């Protein structure tokens, strides 16, 4: 159980599958770099550095999950997507994961492609899709943004955990005896609890930024509310 709630370590997934996901992660991050360059400006560039530093610092703080006997920490996909957008956000989380693996040994270096795919790509993408949908129906206020942040963070953590289940199904090095459903349920349950903690941290952080500097919240700038089309004036009269 302690292994399941951590970044994937070397040896948990076999080499060929790890190599495939390394290629997938590299291709996706290359696309994020190309796409993110369109968003970078004098406001977003320094914000991206601050977001990466904040995620790195907060990930050092673990909160215990007493019912599961493990601890969890912020993944950061939803937070990054809200503040700097999905493309730059995925890059921010990836940088944090690379530094953690190389410097602190948090997750195997050979498993970086797997961890980046789950936490930086799947987590951020799932979060941003929810953010885009929720901000169309919820008020664009600090409270509405906090609800959006909480829900998107919670779901993104669970989605990232199920990415590991798929990867283990493809190349897990330990035979589970066909009990993949049990693995999926365990991962979902543990990370649902972790997601609640992540949701609270993300909601508090984003709501605070929105109250002070709403212009720094990417989601509020980029996701404009839908506007009804202007009525077309009638031409001529009825006969």
mmCIF file with all atom_site columns, N, CA and C in Angstrom, residues 33 56 74 122 151 196 224 239:
data_model
loop_
_atom_site.group_PDB
_atom_site.id
_atom_site.type_symbol
_atom_site.label_atom_id
_atom_site.label_alt_id
_atom_site.label_comp_id
_atom_site.label_asym_id
_atom_site.label_entity_id
_atom_site.label_seq_id
_atom_site.pdbx_PDB_ins_code
_atom_site.Cartn_x
_atom_site.Cartn_y
_atom_site.Cartn_z
_atom_site.occupancy
_atom_site.B_iso_or_equiv
_atom_site.pdbx_formal_charge
_atom_site.auth_seq_id
_atom_site.auth_comp_id
_atom_site.auth_asym_id
_atom_site.auth_atom_id
_atom_site.pdbx_PDB_model_num
ATOM 1  N N  . UNK A 1 33  ? 5.245   22.771 -25.131 1.00 0.00 ? 33  UNK A N  1
ATOM 2  C CA . UNK A 1 33  ? 6.186   23.886 -25.300 1.00 0.00 ? 33  UNK A CA 1
ATOM 3  C C  . UNK A 1 33  ? 5.768   24.744 -26.489 1.00 0.00 ? 33  UNK A C  1
ATOM 4  N N  . UNK A 1 56  ? 6.406   22.746 -5.982  1.00 0.00 ? 56  UNK A N  1
ATOM 5  C CA . UNK A 1 56  ? 7.563   22.024 -5.455  1.00 0.00 ? 56  UNK A CA 1
ATOM 6  C C  . UNK A 1 56  ? 7.612   22.119 -3.932  1.00 0.00 ? 56  UNK A C  1
ATOM 7  N N  . UNK A 1 74  ? 0.250   17.359 -2.491  1.00 0.00 ? 74  UNK A N  1
ATOM 8  C CA . UNK A 1 74  ? -0.302  18.046 -3.657  1.00 0.00 ? 74  UNK A CA 1
ATOM 9  C C  . UNK A 1 74  ? 0.357   17.534 -4.935  1.00 0.00 ? 74  UNK A C  1
ATOM 10 N N  . UNK A 1 122 ? -2.076  13.712 -17.680 1.00 0.00 ? 122 UNK A N  1
ATOM 11 C CA . UNK A 1 122 ? -3.454  13.305 -17.395 1.00 0.00 ? 122 UNK A CA 1
ATOM 12 C C  . UNK A 1 122 ? -4.091  14.190 -16.331 1.00 0.00 ? 122 UNK A C  1
ATOM 13 N N  . UNK A 1 151 ? -13.276 20.780 -7.025  1.00 0.00 ? 151 UNK A N  1
ATOM 14 C CA . UNK A 1 151 ? -13.780 19.644 -7.801  1.00 0.00 ? 151 UNK A CA 1
ATOM 15 C C  . UNK A 1 151 ? -12.744 19.190 -8.826  1.00 0.00 ? 151 UNK A C  1
ATOM 16 N N  . UNK A 1 196 ? -9.134  15.073 -1.713  1.00 0.00 ? 196 UNK A N  1
ATOM 17 C CA . UNK A 1 196 ? -9.839  16.022 -0.853  1.00 0.00 ? 196 UNK A CA 1
ATOM 18 C C  . UNK A 1 196 ? -8.849  17.030 -0.270  1.00 0.00 ? 196 UNK A C  1
ATOM 19 N N  . UNK A 1 224 ? -13.726 32.765 -21.371 1.00 0.00 ? 224 UNK A N  1
ATOM 20 C CA . UNK A 1 224 ? -14.739 33.805 -21.328 1.00 0.00 ? 224 UNK A CA 1
ATOM 21 C C  . UNK A 1 224 ? -16.127 33.183 -21.213 1.00 0.00 ? 224 UNK A C  1
ATOM 22 N N  . UNK A 1 239 ? -46.540 42.297 -44.475 1.00 0.00 ? 239 UNK A N  1
ATOM 23 C CA . UNK A 1 239 ? -47.574 42.623 -45.452 1.00 0.00 ? 239 UNK A CA 1
ATOM 24 C C  . UNK A 1 239 ? -48.923 42.129 -44.935 1.00 0.00 ? 239 UNK A C  1
#
